[in-house]
CSV table of C-alpha atoms and ligand atoms in Angstrom, one decimal:
chain,number,residue,atom,x,y,z
X,1,MET,CA,-60.2,120.5,253.5
X,2,SER,CA,-58.1,119.3,250.6
X,3,PHE,CA,-54.9,120.9,251.7
X,4,ASP,CA,-54.7,120.2,255.4
X,5,PHE,CA,-51.7,121.0,257.6
X,6,SER,CA,-53.0,119.4,260.8
X,7,GLY,CA,-50.3,117.9,262.9
X,8,LYS,CA,-47.6,119.8,261.0
X,9,VAL,CA,-45.4,122.4,262.7
X,10,ALA,CA,-44.0,125.5,261.0
X,11,ILE,CA,-41.5,128.1,261.9
X,12,VAL,CA,-41.9,131.4,260.1
X,13,THR,CA,-39.2,134.0,260.6
X,14,GLY,CA,-40.0,137.7,260.6
X,15,ALA,CA,-43.7,136.9,260.9
X,16,GLY,CA,-44.7,139.8,263.2
X,17,GLY,CA,-46.1,141.6,260.1
X,18,GLY,CA,-46.0,141.8,256.4
X,19,LEU,CA,-45.5,138.7,254.3
X,20,GLY,CA,-44.4,136.5,257.2
X,21,PHE,CA,-47.6,137.1,259.1
X,22,ALA,CA,-49.6,136.3,256.0
X,23,TYR,CA,-47.9,133.0,255.6
X,24,ALA,CA,-48.1,132.1,259.4
X,25,LYS,CA,-51.8,133.0,259.4
X,26,TYR,CA,-52.6,131.1,256.3
X,27,LEU,CA,-50.8,127.9,257.5
X,28,ALA,CA,-52.6,128.2,260.9
X,29,GLU,CA,-55.9,128.5,259.2
X,30,LYS,CA,-55.1,125.2,257.5
X,31,GLY,CA,-54.5,123.6,260.9
X,32,CYS,CA,-50.7,124.0,261.1
X,33,ASN,CA,-49.1,124.9,264.5
X,34,VAL,CA,-46.7,127.8,264.0
X,35,VAL,CA,-43.8,129.4,265.7
X,36,VAL,CA,-44.1,133.1,264.9
X,37,ASN,CA,-40.6,134.6,265.1
X,38,ASP,CA,-39.9,138.3,265.0
X,39,LEU,CA,-37.5,140.4,267.0
X,40,GLY,CA,-39.4,143.6,266.5
X,41,GLY,CA,-36.7,145.5,264.5
X,42,ASP,CA,-37.2,148.3,262.0
X,43,THR,CA,-37.0,148.0,258.3
X,44,PHE,CA,-33.3,149.0,258.1
X,45,GLY,CA,-32.1,146.5,260.6
X,46,TYR,CA,-31.9,146.1,264.3
X,47,ASP,CA,-29.4,147.3,266.9
X,48,GLY,CA,-31.2,147.0,270.2
X,49,GLN,CA,-32.4,144.1,272.4
X,50,PRO,CA,-34.6,141.6,270.6
X,51,ASN,CA,-38.0,141.3,272.0
X,52,SER,CA,-41.0,139.2,271.2
X,53,LYS,CA,-43.7,141.9,271.5
X,54,VAL,CA,-44.5,142.1,267.8
X,55,ALA,CA,-44.5,138.3,267.5
X,56,GLU,CA,-46.8,138.0,270.5
X,57,GLU,CA,-49.3,140.4,268.9
X,58,ALA,CA,-49.2,138.3,265.8
X,59,VAL,CA,-49.7,135.2,267.8
X,60,LYS,CA,-52.8,136.7,269.5
X,61,LYS,CA,-54.4,137.3,266.1
X,62,ILE,CA,-53.6,133.8,264.9
X,63,ASN,CA,-54.8,132.1,268.0
X,64,ALA,CA,-58.0,134.1,267.9
X,65,LEU,CA,-58.8,132.2,264.6
X,66,GLY,CA,-59.2,129.0,266.7
X,67,LYS,CA,-57.4,126.8,264.1
X,68,GLY,CA,-53.7,125.8,264.4
X,69,LYS,CA,-51.9,127.1,267.4
X,70,ALA,CA,-49.2,129.8,267.4
X,71,VAL,CA,-46.4,130.6,269.8
X,72,ALA,CA,-44.2,133.6,269.8
X,73,ASN,CA,-40.4,133.7,269.6
X,74,GLY,CA,-38.4,137.0,269.7
X,75,SER,CA,-35.0,135.7,268.6
X,76,ASP,CA,-32.6,137.3,266.1
X,77,VAL,CA,-32.2,135.0,263.1
X,78,ALA,CA,-28.8,136.4,262.5
X,79,LYS,CA,-27.6,134.7,265.7
X,80,PHE,CA,-26.8,131.1,265.8
X,81,GLU,CA,-28.4,130.8,269.3
X,82,GLY,CA,-31.4,132.7,268.1
X,83,ALA,CA,-32.1,130.1,265.4
X,84,GLU,CA,-31.5,127.3,267.9
X,85,ALA,CA,-34.0,128.9,270.3
X,86,MET,CA,-36.8,129.1,267.8
X,87,VAL,CA,-36.3,125.5,266.8
X,88,ALA,CA,-36.3,124.6,270.5
X,89,THR,CA,-39.6,126.4,270.9
X,90,ALA,CA,-41.2,124.3,268.2
X,91,ILE,CA,-39.8,121.1,269.7
X,92,LYS,CA,-40.8,122.0,273.2
X,93,HIS,CA,-44.4,122.7,272.2
X,94,TRP,CA,-45.0,120.1,269.4
X,95,GLY,CA,-42.0,117.9,269.2
X,96,ARG,CA,-41.2,118.5,265.5
X,97,VAL,CA,-40.4,121.0,262.8
X,98,ASP,CA,-41.9,120.3,259.3
X,99,ILE,CA,-41.8,123.7,257.7
X,100,LEU,CA,-39.3,126.5,257.9
X,101,ILE,CA,-40.1,129.7,256.1
X,102,ASN,CA,-37.0,132.0,256.1
X,103,ASN,CA,-38.7,135.3,255.6
X,104,ALA,CA,-37.1,137.8,258.0
X,105,GLY,CA,-35.5,140.6,256.1
X,106,ILE,CA,-34.3,144.2,256.2
X,107,THR,CA,-33.5,146.6,253.5
X,108,SER,CA,-31.2,149.6,253.0
X,109,PRO,CA,-31.4,153.0,251.4
X,110,ALA,CA,-27.7,153.1,250.8
X,111,VAL,CA,-26.4,153.2,247.2
X,112,PHE,CA,-23.2,151.5,246.3
X,113,PRO,CA,-20.4,152.3,246.9
X,114,ASP,CA,-21.6,154.5,249.7
X,115,ILE,CA,-22.0,151.6,252.2
X,116,ASP,CA,-20.1,150.8,255.3
X,117,ARG,CA,-19.0,147.5,256.8
X,118,ALA,CA,-21.7,147.5,259.4
X,119,GLU,CA,-24.3,147.7,256.6
X,120,VAL,CA,-22.8,144.7,254.8
X,121,ASP,CA,-22.5,142.7,258.0
X,122,LEU,CA,-26.2,143.4,258.8
X,123,HIS,CA,-27.4,142.2,255.4
X,124,ILE,CA,-25.3,139.1,255.4
X,125,GLY,CA,-26.3,138.4,259.0
X,126,VAL,CA,-30.0,138.6,258.5
X,127,HIS,CA,-30.5,137.3,255.0
X,128,VAL,CA,-27.6,134.8,254.5
X,129,MET,CA,-26.7,133.7,258.1
X,130,GLY,CA,-30.4,133.9,259.1
X,131,ALA,CA,-31.3,131.2,256.6
X,132,ILE,CA,-28.2,129.1,257.3
X,133,ASN,CA,-28.7,129.3,261.0
X,134,THR,CA,-32.3,128.3,261.0
X,135,MET,CA,-31.8,125.5,258.4
X,136,ARG,CA,-28.9,124.2,260.4
X,137,ALA,CA,-30.9,124.1,263.6
X,138,ALA,CA,-34.0,122.5,262.0
X,139,TRP,CA,-32.0,120.1,259.9
X,140,PRO,CA,-31.5,117.2,262.4
X,141,HIS,CA,-35.2,117.2,263.2
X,142,MET,CA,-36.2,117.1,259.6
X,143,VAL,CA,-33.6,114.4,258.9
X,144,LYS,CA,-35.0,112.3,261.8
X,145,GLN,CA,-38.5,112.8,260.5
X,146,LYS,CA,-37.3,112.2,256.9
X,147,TYR,CA,-39.5,115.1,256.0
X,148,GLY,CA,-39.2,118.9,255.7
X,149,ARG,CA,-40.2,121.8,253.6
X,150,ILE,CA,-38.1,125.0,253.5
X,151,ILE,CA,-38.7,128.3,251.8
X,152,ASN,CA,-35.9,130.8,251.4
X,153,THR,CA,-36.9,134.4,250.6
X,154,ALA,CA,-34.8,136.1,248.1
X,155,SER,CA,-35.8,139.1,245.9
X,156,ASP,CA,-36.2,139.8,242.2
X,157,SER,CA,-33.7,142.6,242.9
X,158,MET,CA,-31.0,139.9,242.6
X,159,LEU,CA,-31.7,140.0,238.9
X,160,GLY,CA,-30.4,143.5,238.7
X,161,PHE,CA,-31.6,146.5,240.7
X,162,ALA,CA,-29.0,149.2,240.2
X,163,PRO,CA,-29.0,151.4,243.3
X,164,GLN,CA,-28.8,148.8,245.9
X,165,VAL,CA,-26.0,146.3,245.8
X,166,VAL,CA,-25.7,144.8,249.2
X,167,TYR,CA,-29.3,143.7,249.6
X,168,PRO,CA,-29.6,141.9,246.3
X,169,THR,CA,-26.1,140.4,246.8
X,170,ALA,CA,-27.2,138.9,250.1
X,171,LYS,CA,-30.5,137.7,248.6
X,172,SER,CA,-28.6,135.9,245.7
X,173,ALA,CA,-26.7,133.8,248.2
X,174,LEU,CA,-30.0,132.1,249.1
X,175,VAL,CA,-30.2,130.6,245.6
X,176,GLY,CA,-26.8,128.9,246.1
X,177,LEU,CA,-27.8,127.8,249.5
X,178,THR,CA,-31.1,126.3,248.4
X,179,ARG,CA,-29.8,124.6,245.3
X,180,ASN,CA,-27.0,122.9,247.2
X,181,ALA,CA,-28.6,122.1,250.5
X,182,GLY,CA,-31.5,121.0,248.4
X,183,LEU,CA,-29.4,118.2,247.1
X,184,LEU,CA,-28.6,117.0,250.6
X,185,GLY,CA,-32.2,117.2,251.4
X,186,GLN,CA,-33.2,114.8,248.7
X,187,ASN,CA,-31.8,112.0,250.8
X,188,TYR,CA,-34.2,112.9,253.6
X,189,GLY,CA,-37.5,114.1,252.0
X,190,ILE,CA,-36.5,117.7,252.7
X,191,ASN,CA,-37.6,119.9,249.8
X,192,MET,CA,-36.7,123.6,249.6
X,193,ASN,CA,-37.4,126.4,247.2
X,194,VAL,CA,-36.6,130.1,246.8
X,195,ILE,CA,-39.3,132.7,246.4
X,196,LEU,CA,-39.0,136.2,245.0
X,197,PRO,CA,-42.0,138.0,246.6
X,198,ALA,CA,-43.6,141.2,245.5
X,199,ALA,CA,-46.1,142.7,248.0
X,200,PHE,CA,-47.1,145.9,249.6
X,201,THR,CA,-45.7,145.8,253.1
X,202,ARG,CA,-44.0,148.0,255.6
X,203,MET,CA,-40.8,147.5,253.6
X,204,SER,CA,-42.1,148.3,250.1
X,205,GLY,CA,-44.4,151.0,251.6
X,206,LEU,CA,-41.2,153.1,251.9
X,207,LEU,CA,-41.3,153.6,248.2
X,208,PRO,CA,-42.0,157.2,247.1
X,209,PRO,CA,-45.5,158.0,246.1
X,210,GLY,CA,-46.4,157.3,242.4
X,211,SER,CA,-48.1,154.9,240.2
X,212,PHE,CA,-45.7,152.0,240.9
X,213,ARG,CA,-46.4,152.3,244.6
X,214,ASP,CA,-50.1,152.8,244.0
X,215,HIS,CA,-50.3,149.6,241.9
X,216,LEU,CA,-48.4,147.7,244.5
X,217,GLU,CA,-50.7,148.8,247.2
X,218,ARG,CA,-53.8,148.1,245.2
X,219,ASP,CA,-53.0,144.6,243.9
X,220,PHE,CA,-50.1,143.1,245.8
X,221,GLN,CA,-51.4,142.4,249.3
X,222,PRO,CA,-49.3,139.8,251.2
X,223,ASP,CA,-52.3,137.5,251.6
X,224,ARG,CA,-52.2,136.9,247.8
X,225,LEU,CA,-48.9,135.1,248.0
X,226,ALA,CA,-49.8,132.8,250.9
X,227,PRO,CA,-51.5,130.0,248.9
X,228,VAL,CA,-48.5,129.5,246.6
X,229,VAL,CA,-46.1,129.6,249.5
X,230,ALA,CA,-48.2,127.2,251.5
X,231,TYR,CA,-48.5,124.8,248.6
X,232,LEU,CA,-44.7,124.7,248.3
X,233,CYS,CA,-44.7,123.8,252.0
X,234,HIS,CA,-47.3,121.0,251.6
X,235,GLU,CA,-46.4,117.3,251.6
X,236,LYS,CA,-48.1,116.9,248.3
X,237,CYS,CA,-45.6,119.2,246.7
X,238,ASP,CA,-42.4,117.4,245.6
X,239,ILE,CA,-40.8,120.4,243.9
X,240,THR,CA,-37.4,121.3,245.2
X,241,ARG,CA,-34.5,123.6,244.4
X,242,GLU,CA,-36.6,125.9,242.2
X,243,ILE,CA,-37.1,129.6,242.2
X,244,PHE,CA,-40.5,131.2,242.0
X,245,SER,CA,-41.5,134.9,241.6
X,246,ILE,CA,-44.8,135.5,243.3
X,247,GLY,CA,-47.1,138.5,243.8
X,248,GLY,CA,-50.3,140.2,242.9
X,249,GLY,CA,-52.2,136.9,242.4
X,250,LYS,CA,-49.6,135.6,239.9
X,251,PHE,CA,-46.5,133.5,240.0
X,252,SER,CA,-43.8,132.4,237.6
X,253,ARG,CA,-40.9,130.0,237.6
X,254,VAL,CA,-37.4,131.6,237.3
X,255,VAL,CA,-34.7,129.4,235.9
X,256,MET,CA,-31.0,129.3,235.3
X,257,ALA,CA,-30.3,128.4,231.7
X,258,SER,CA,-27.3,128.1,229.4
X,259,SER,CA,-26.4,128.2,225.8
X,260,ASP,CA,-24.6,125.3,224.3
X,261,ALA,CA,-20.9,125.5,225.1
X,262,ILE,CA,-19.3,126.7,221.9
X,263,PRO,CA,-15.7,126.0,221.1
X,264,VAL,CA,-13.0,128.6,221.0
X,265,ASP,CA,-9.4,128.2,220.0
X,266,MET,CA,-6.5,129.9,221.8
X,267,THR,CA,-7.1,133.3,220.2
X,268,MET,CA,-9.1,136.3,221.4
X,269,GLU,CA,-10.3,136.6,217.8
X,270,THR,CA,-12.4,133.5,218.1
X,271,ALA,CA,-13.5,134.5,221.6
X,272,GLU,CA,-14.8,137.7,220.1
X,273,ALA,CA,-16.5,135.9,217.2
X,274,GLN,CA,-18.1,133.3,219.4
X,275,LEU,CA,-19.3,135.7,222.0
X,276,LYS,CA,-21.3,137.4,219.3
X,277,LYS,CA,-23.2,134.1,218.8
X,278,VAL,CA,-23.8,133.6,222.5
X,279,MET,CA,-24.9,137.2,223.2
X,280,THR,CA,-28.3,136.9,221.5
X,281,ASP,CA,-31.7,137.7,223.0
X,282,ASP,CA,-33.1,134.6,221.3
X,283,VAL,CA,-33.1,132.3,224.3
X,284,SER,CA,-35.3,129.6,222.7
X,285,GLY,CA,-32.3,127.2,222.5
X,286,LEU,CA,-31.2,127.6,226.1
X,287,LYS,CA,-30.9,124.5,228.3
X,288,LEU,CA,-32.0,124.4,231.9
X,289,MET,CA,-29.1,124.3,234.4
X,290,LYS,CA,-30.6,122.1,237.1
X,291,SER,CA,-27.3,121.5,238.8
X,292,THR,CA,-23.6,122.0,238.5
X,293,PHE,CA,-23.4,118.8,236.5
X,294,ASP,CA,-25.5,120.3,233.6
X,295,ASP,CA,-22.8,122.9,233.3
X,296,LEU,CA,-19.9,120.4,233.5
X,297,LYS,CA,-21.6,118.2,231.0
X,298,ASN,CA,-22.0,121.1,228.7
X,299,LEU,CA,-18.3,121.6,229.0
X,300,GLY,CA,-17.7,118.0,227.9
X,301,PHE,CA,-17.5,116.0,231.1
X,302,SER,CA,-19.1,112.6,231.1
X,303,ASP,CA,-21.8,111.4,233.6
X,304,ALA,CA,-19.3,109.1,235.2
X,305,GLU,CA,-16.7,111.9,235.6
X,306,CYS,CA,-19.4,114.1,237.1
X,307,GLN,CA,-20.4,111.3,239.5
X,308,MET,CA,-16.8,110.9,240.6
X,309,PHE,CA,-16.4,114.7,241.1
X,310,TYR,CA,-19.6,114.6,243.2
X,311,ASP,CA,-18.4,111.6,245.3
X,312,MET,CA,-15.1,113.3,246.0
X,313,SER,CA,-16.7,116.5,247.2
X,314,ALA,CA,-19.4,114.6,249.1
X,315,THR,CA,-16.8,112.6,251.1
X,316,GLN,CA,-14.5,115.6,251.9
X,317,GLY,CA,-16.1,116.2,255.3
X,318,GLU,CA,-16.3,112.6,256.5
X,319,HIS,CA,-14.8,112.0,260.0
X,320,THR,CA,-17.3,109.8,261.5
X,321,PRO,CA,-15.9,106.5,262.8
X,322,ILE,CA,-17.0,103.3,261.1
X,323,THR,CA,-19.8,101.4,262.8
X,324,ALA,CA,-18.4,98.0,264.0
X,325,VAL,CA,-20.4,94.9,263.8
X,326,LYS,CA,-19.5,91.7,265.5
X,327,ILE,CA,-18.2,88.8,263.4
X,328,ASP,CA,-19.3,85.5,264.9
X,329,SER,CA,-17.8,83.0,262.5
X,330,VAL,CA,-15.7,82.8,259.4
X,331,ASP,CA,-18.6,82.4,257.0
X,332,ASN,CA,-20.6,85.1,258.6
X,333,VAL,CA,-21.9,87.9,256.6
X,334,TRP,CA,-22.0,91.3,258.3
X,335,ASP,CA,-22.8,94.8,257.5
X,336,LEU,CA,-20.4,97.7,257.7
X,337,VAL,CA,-21.0,101.3,257.3
X,338,ILE,CA,-17.8,102.7,255.9
X,339,LYS,CA,-17.3,106.4,255.4
X,340,SER,CA,-14.4,107.0,253.1
X,341,PRO,CA,-12.4,110.2,253.5
X,342,VAL,CA,-10.1,111.6,250.8
X,343,GLY,CA,-6.7,113.2,250.8
X,344,ASP,CA,-4.9,113.1,254.0
X,345,GLN,CA,-7.9,112.5,256.2
X,346,MET,CA,-7.8,109.3,258.3
X,347,SER,CA,-10.0,106.4,257.7
X,348,THR,CA,-10.5,104.0,260.6
X,349,LEU,CA,-11.9,100.6,259.8
X,350,VAL,CA,-13.0,98.7,262.9
X,351,LEU,CA,-14.0,95.1,262.8
X,352,LYS,CA,-15.0,93.0,265.7
X,353,SER,CA,-14.0,89.4,265.7
X,354,SER,CA,-14.5,86.6,268.1
X,355,GLY,CA,-11.4,85.0,266.6
X,356,GLY,CA,-8.9,86.8,268.8
X,357,LYS,CA,-5.8,87.3,266.8
X,358,VAL,CA,-6.4,89.3,263.7
X,359,THR,CA,-4.0,90.9,261.3
X,360,GLY,CA,-4.7,92.7,258.2
X,361,HIS,CA,-4.3,95.5,255.7
X,362,VAL,CA,-6.7,97.6,253.7
X,363,LEU,CA,-6.6,97.6,249.9
X,364,ASN,CA,-8.4,99.7,247.5
X,365,LYS,CA,-8.5,97.7,244.3
X,366,GLU,CA,-9.5,100.4,241.9
X,367,HIS,CA,-6.9,102.9,242.9
X,368,GLY,CA,-4.1,100.7,244.2
X,369,ASN,CA,-2.9,100.2,247.7
X,370,GLN,CA,-3.6,102.8,250.3
X,371,GLN,CA,-1.0,103.5,252.8
X,372,VAL,CA,-1.5,101.3,255.9
X,373,LEU,CA,-0.6,103.1,259.0
X,374,GLU,CA,-1.7,100.7,261.6
X,375,GLY,CA,-3.4,97.3,262.1
X,376,ARG,CA,-3.8,96.1,265.6
X,377,VAL,CA,-6.1,94.1,267.8
X,378,GLU,CA,-7.8,96.0,270.6
X,379,ASN,CA,-9.6,94.5,273.6
X,380,GLY,CA,-8.8,91.0,272.4
X,381,ASP,CA,-11.5,91.0,269.7
X,382,THR,CA,-11.5,94.3,267.8
X,383,LEU,CA,-9.3,94.9,264.8
X,384,VAL,CA,-8.5,98.5,264.3
X,385,TRP,CA,-7.1,99.5,260.9
X,386,LYS,CA,-6.0,103.0,260.3
X,387,CYS,CA,-5.2,103.9,256.7
X,388,LYS,CA,-4.5,107.0,254.8
X,389,LEU,CA,-6.4,107.3,251.5
X,390,THR,CA,-3.9,108.8,249.2
X,391,LYS,CA,-6.1,109.1,246.1
X,392,PRO,CA,-9.4,110.6,245.5
X,393,VAL,CA,-12.3,108.4,246.5
X,394,PRO,CA,-14.0,106.8,243.4
X,395,MET,CA,-17.6,105.8,243.3
X,396,THR,CA,-16.8,102.3,244.4
X,397,LEU,CA,-14.2,101.1,246.7
X,398,THR,CA,-13.2,97.5,247.2
X,399,TYR,CA,-11.5,96.6,250.4
X,400,THR,CA,-9.9,93.3,251.0
X,401,ALA,CA,-8.3,92.2,254.2
X,402,GLN,CA,-6.4,89.3,255.8
X,403,VAL,CA,-7.9,87.8,258.9
X,404,ASP,CA,-6.1,85.2,260.9
X,405,LYS,CA,-3.8,84.6,258.0
X,406,ASP,CA,-6.0,82.1,256.3
X,407,GLN,CA,-9.4,83.8,256.2
X,408,ARG,CA,-10.2,86.5,253.7
X,409,ILE,CA,-12.9,89.1,253.8
X,410,GLY,CA,-13.9,91.4,250.9
X,411,GLY,CA,-16.6,93.7,250.0
X,412,LYS,CA,-17.7,96.7,248.1
X,413,VAL,CA,-18.6,100.1,249.4
X,414,VAL,CA,-20.5,102.4,247.2
X,415,GLY,CA,-19.1,105.9,247.8
X,416,THR,CA,-20.8,108.2,250.2
X,417,LEU,CA,-23.1,110.8,248.8
X,418,MET,CA,-23.2,114.1,250.6
X,419,GLY,CA,-22.1,112.6,253.9
X,420,LYS,CA,-24.5,109.6,253.7
X,421,THR,CA,-23.3,106.1,252.9
X,422,VAL,CA,-25.6,104.9,250.2
X,423,MET,CA,-25.0,101.3,250.7
X,424,ASP,CA,-24.1,99.4,253.8
X,425,SER,CA,-21.6,96.9,252.3
X,426,LYS,CA,-21.9,93.2,252.7
X,427,PHE,CA,-18.5,91.8,253.6
X,428,SER,CA,-18.3,88.0,253.8
X,429,GLY,CA,-15.6,86.0,255.4
X,430,LYS,CA,-13.8,83.7,252.9
X,431,PRO,CA,-10.8,81.4,253.2
X,432,VAL,CA,-7.7,82.6,251.4
X,433,PHE,CA,-7.0,80.2,248.5
X,434,GLY,CA,-3.7,78.5,248.0
X,435,ASP,CA,-4.3,77.9,244.2
X,436,PRO,CA,-4.2,81.3,242.3
X,437,ALA,CA,-6.7,80.1,239.7
X,438,GLU,CA,-9.2,79.0,242.3
X,439,LYS,CA,-8.7,82.3,244.1
X,440,ALA,CA,-9.3,84.3,240.9
X,441,LYS,CA,-12.4,82.3,240.2
X,442,ALA,CA,-13.8,82.9,243.7
X,443,GLU,CA,-12.9,86.6,243.5
X,444,SER,CA,-14.7,87.1,240.2
X,445,ALA,CA,-17.8,85.3,241.5
X,446,GLN,CA,-17.8,87.5,244.6
X,447,GLN,CA,-17.3,90.6,242.4
X,448,ALA,CA,-20.3,89.6,240.3
X,449,GLN,CA,-22.4,89.2,243.4
X,450,LEU,CA,-21.3,92.6,244.7
X,451,ASP,CA,-21.9,94.3,241.4
X,452,GLY,CA,-25.4,93.1,241.6
X,453,GLN,CA,-25.9,95.0,244.8
X,454,LYS,CA,-24.8,98.3,243.3
X,455,LYS,CA,-27.3,101.0,243.5
X,456,PRO,CA,-27.9,103.5,240.7
X,457,GLY,CA,-25.5,106.5,240.8
X,458,PHE,CA,-26.4,109.9,242.0
X,459,LEU,CA,-26.8,111.3,238.5
X,460,SER,CA,-29.3,108.7,237.4
X,461,ARG,CA,-31.3,109.3,240.5
X,462,LEU,CA,-31.1,113.1,240.2
X,463,PHE,CA,-32.2,113.1,236.6
X,464,ALA,CA,-34.6,110.1,236.9
X,465,LYS,CA,-37.5,112.5,236.6
X,466,ALA,CA,-36.0,114.6,233.8
G,1,NAD,P1,-41.4,143.6,256.7
G,1,NAD,O1,-40.5,144.6,257.1
G,1,NAD,O2,-42.9,143.8,256.9
G,1,NAD,O3,-41.1,142.2,257.4
G,1,NAD,C1,-39.8,141.7,257.7
G,1,NAD,C2,-39.9,141.2,259.1
G,1,NAD,O4,-38.7,140.6,259.5
G,1,NAD,C3,-40.2,142.4,260.2
G,1,NAD,O5,-41.3,142.1,260.9
G,1,NAD,C4,-38.9,142.4,261.0
G,1,NAD,O6,-39.1,142.7,262.3
G,1,NAD,C5,-38.4,141.0,260.8
G,1,NAD,N1,-36.9,140.9,261.0
G,1,NAD,C6,-35.9,141.7,260.5
G,1,NAD,N2,-34.7,141.3,261.0
G,1,NAD,C7,-35.0,140.2,261.8
G,1,NAD,C8,-34.1,139.3,262.5
G,1,NAD,N3,-32.8,139.5,262.5
G,1,NAD,N4,-34.6,138.3,263.2
G,1,NAD,C9,-36.0,138.1,263.2
G,1,NAD,N5,-36.9,138.9,262.5
G,1,NAD,C10,-36.3,139.9,261.8
G,1,NAD,O7,-41.1,143.3,255.1
G,1,NAD,P2,-41.8,142.3,254.1
G,1,NAD,O8,-42.0,143.0,252.9
G,1,NAD,O9,-42.9,141.5,254.7
G,1,NAD,O10,-40.5,141.3,253.8
G,1,NAD,C11,-40.5,139.9,254.0
G,1,NAD,C12,-39.4,139.3,253.3
G,1,NAD,O11,-39.6,139.4,251.9
G,1,NAD,C13,-38.0,140.0,253.5
G,1,NAD,O12,-37.0,139.0,253.5
G,1,NAD,C14,-37.9,140.9,252.3
G,1,NAD,O13,-36.5,141.2,252.0
G,1,NAD,C15,-38.5,140.0,251.2
G,1,NAD,N6,-39.0,140.8,250.1
G,1,NAD,C16,-40.1,141.5,250.1
G,1,NAD,C17,-40.5,142.2,249.0
G,1,NAD,C18,-41.7,143.0,249.0
G,1,NAD,O14,-42.2,143.4,247.9
G,1,NAD,N7,-42.3,143.3,250.1
G,1,NAD,C19,-39.8,142.1,247.8
G,1,NAD,C20,-38.7,141.3,247.8
G,1,NAD,C21,-38.3,140.6,248.9
């Protein structure tokens, strides 16, 4: 078997029938163990008690094949705890989650603006929160494994399908979710893609009789999508953050693309004239927009500015305390993991020293002194600094500190990317020099050494393959 899934574990939501069942069955046929989730609701949403009957029926059929094993889960994906429960089911049975296919979905006959709040909540709940909930619950396991494959099911209706507005709006959100969480996933081997399926199922079977429905029923069986979806879930597939339309034994790549940004002066007349140039059906000159940076660069920002923007947003949520490592002697070299917050968030730098009395301050060389709020020794050997970073975090931060008045430590921290510190800085203890020339010389030697440790920036890594 060239594409084997033995030893892998998948969760497929809404897999009691239709497309979800086809994916679960196909993966199991290739040796994958599968959690078959379905709450047994109807096509227009669910308002009763979830149950696992539909999922259990599907599981019986899959287990009868005698390949990968299946277990049933009747949770509601729209519920935070529901998603936690289906991940717990996978962990309880097989100890891991490699694949997550967010497939559960509902539809609506309502035509905009004739919709009510409950209808909107239902769609956001199942389609948007459903995917966020399951991804959030599976994420720590995938991070631990440094491996994951996620499929989020949108719909080609998001491209424009006049009568329904709520359904395609909710489906569009999955593109934003996938393209952004997909960046985070790159640090952990977690790939994710969006699919726009077309198949004859319970849902599409609601279409009125006619040649469209007949064509769909004849050529668009759910089974025909499964190989492409399974390939996107395979370890051999390194594609991530893309969108594919799949159905009827065919598939295509769907992209976001942009024209060159063309200049306008401060008049509406030029806006009108330039819009005529942009609004052409000749799309041959369009550029792929693989990330927000492509758009920013199109508007004139440099790679370095984009990188800084990224680092700033990536560090916004950092609250984790710094890992402290014991310092045994003045010349010791030790590793620190420093998470650098921005704005008025607090940064706590904790160093352990066997030296006893330690005093110090924290200095960010590139962006000037940061406000030092506190520097005290705790438990006899732990220096705790608390500082408030008053300026946006740049890509690199250099901290220097005084230790025992005559010892100097210094180091470089390469900024955190999406909550992950890219480089554990080397800080080395050095004496403070009395002679300013000697001090400058030593600092520049140390700087050169630290520069050599710098890793390539996010952009160069992101576009390395381009
Ligand atoms: P389907 O109705 O046969 O399958 C959807 C399944 O999701 C059902 O078994 C249902 O019980 C389950 N479900 C609904 N809400 C749930 C919840 N809160 N928690 C757990 N399970 C839930 O329809 P399908 O055509 O197989 O649709 C699968 C997915 O593909 C859906 O997301 C749908 O929007 C999408 N889609 C389908 C088509 C198509 O042509 N069939 C086109 C575009 C998008």
